[in-house]
């Protein structure tokens, strides 16, 4: 079990409906020492890649992506959720369905900050059905830039997102993959991974 | 002129209606080396204070607050914007008016992550009319915690927020205070400050 799986087992809270609450250390209160360890681990896993920019999506990806960007010594861009109907030609746009809120968000990145030369590492806190991630990938590719890697903190392995994205050939690394959860017993099963420290 | 004022003058874009766009380095694309310098400067200014937690508000405060928290070696909490009408007793809540979007947001922090022992440094990217900041202050005080300091990256000195908060006695440090802007000439005037490096 790696440092993150240990922490999820210690402080994550399993709720009915396959909800995993990690708000005490990851996405409401943030344990910055843990996030630094996560950032170093992403650096290790993508050390061969010529990454020149980190891309994430607001809000909870931003804190993690900031520390990953610091580790790589590159800038970070966060995609914004936009309610505006009138988006002029200045933005790359993707439609993203929110599983939690049952709404469709428009996600935008200014064209000024993504170009064909960019070699992108996409970072996010969670991967479940993969809608947000697919939106970010489509924005990178619309810009003609390259997805060099995708780093996810927690993947819900019992949902489709990870499988679909791996099958398309993207280099996806999830630091913890939850295979199943049991709210009644408070049990969390992780998928075994080779690339573990 | 300090490092941040120089950068604003070089890369900030003044738009009509007293809008200052800093999305190339602060709140869409983030120059992480600059944010680290900002974080170190906040550490210097609040070095005497017994700060044990950083508080900010999503989304654009999160990246800055993460690096400030790293500098202080403490956890960070970000207040969330909530659309839910049914907030149970688990959250501290403040109503915050958005100047940009002309809407009222409900801002929430879980009661688990703020307690009477906490000595808080509030961090945000912009201070204009001060509504978001007043909301964060009211949440800290509802928890019985102490506002040890407030660190703002860019204050619009021609709006009321900073004045009101200083008059209430809060230790507010803004790294750059814009006194006036002229979109036609592309001019930005900064307020002189003593506490400059």
mmCIF file with all atom_site columns, C-alpha atoms in Angstrom, chain B residues 57 81 94-107 128-135:
data_model
loop_
_atom_site.group_PDB
_atom_site.id
_atom_site.type_symbol
_atom_site.label_atom_id
_atom_site.label_alt_id
_atom_site.label_comp_id
_atom_site.label_asym_id
_atom_site.label_entity_id
_atom_site.label_seq_id
_atom_site.pdbx_PDB_ins_code
_atom_site.Cartn_x
_atom_site.Cartn_y
_atom_site.Cartn_z
_atom_site.occupancy
_atom_site.B_iso_or_equiv
_atom_site.pdbx_formal_charge
_atom_site.auth_seq_id
_atom_site.auth_comp_id
_atom_site.auth_asym_id
_atom_site.auth_atom_id
_atom_site.pdbx_PDB_model_num
ATOM 1  C CA . UNK B 1 57  ? -11.966 30.945 -1.450  1.00 0.00 ? 57  UNK B CA 1
ATOM 2  C CA . UNK B 1 81  ? -19.250 28.308 -3.404  1.00 0.00 ? 81  UNK B CA 1
ATOM 3  C CA . UNK B 1 94  ? -21.648 33.464 4.445   1.00 0.00 ? 94  UNK B CA 1
ATOM 4  C CA . UNK B 1 95  ? -23.562 35.232 1.677   1.00 0.00 ? 95  UNK B CA 1
ATOM 5  C CA . UNK B 1 96  ? -21.221 36.908 -0.788  1.00 0.00 ? 96  UNK B CA 1
ATOM 6  C CA . UNK B 1 97  ? -22.229 39.224 -3.599  1.00 0.00 ? 97  UNK B CA 1
ATOM 7  C CA . UNK B 1 98  ? -20.237 38.825 -6.799  1.00 0.00 ? 98  UNK B CA 1
ATOM 8  C CA . UNK B 1 99  ? -19.358 42.170 -8.338  1.00 0.00 ? 99  UNK B CA 1
ATOM 9  C CA . UNK B 1 100 ? -18.414 40.556 -11.651 1.00 0.00 ? 100 UNK B CA 1
ATOM 10 C CA . UNK B 1 101 ? -21.430 38.307 -12.099 1.00 0.00 ? 101 UNK B CA 1
ATOM 11 C CA . UNK B 1 102 ? -24.061 40.344 -10.194 1.00 0.00 ? 102 UNK B CA 1
ATOM 12 C CA . UNK B 1 103 ? -25.131 37.274 -8.254  1.00 0.00 ? 103 UNK B CA 1
ATOM 13 C CA . UNK B 1 104 ? -25.197 36.210 -4.621  1.00 0.00 ? 104 UNK B CA 1
ATOM 14 C CA . UNK B 1 105 ? -23.107 33.188 -3.800  1.00 0.00 ? 105 UNK B CA 1
ATOM 15 C CA . UNK B 1 106 ? -23.319 31.155 -0.666  1.00 0.00 ? 106 UNK B CA 1
ATOM 16 C CA . UNK B 1 107 ? -19.829 30.451 0.618   1.00 0.00 ? 107 UNK B CA 1
ATOM 17 C CA . UNK B 1 128 ? -12.066 45.285 -4.642  1.00 0.00 ? 128 UNK B CA 1
ATOM 18 C CA . UNK B 1 129 ? -15.326 45.936 -2.803  1.00 0.00 ? 129 UNK B CA 1
ATOM 19 C CA . UNK B 1 130 ? -14.332 43.374 -0.182  1.00 0.00 ? 130 UNK B CA 1
ATOM 20 C CA . UNK B 1 131 ? -17.495 41.246 -0.198  1.00 0.00 ? 131 UNK B CA 1
ATOM 21 C CA . UNK B 1 132 ? -15.706 37.910 -0.530  1.00 0.00 ? 132 UNK B CA 1
ATOM 22 C CA . UNK B 1 133 ? -13.205 38.895 2.133   1.00 0.00 ? 133 UNK B CA 1
ATOM 23 C CA . UNK B 1 134 ? -15.921 40.039 4.556   1.00 0.00 ? 134 UNK B CA 1
ATOM 24 C CA . UNK B 1 135 ? -17.561 36.647 4.055   1.00 0.00 ? 135 UNK B CA 1
#
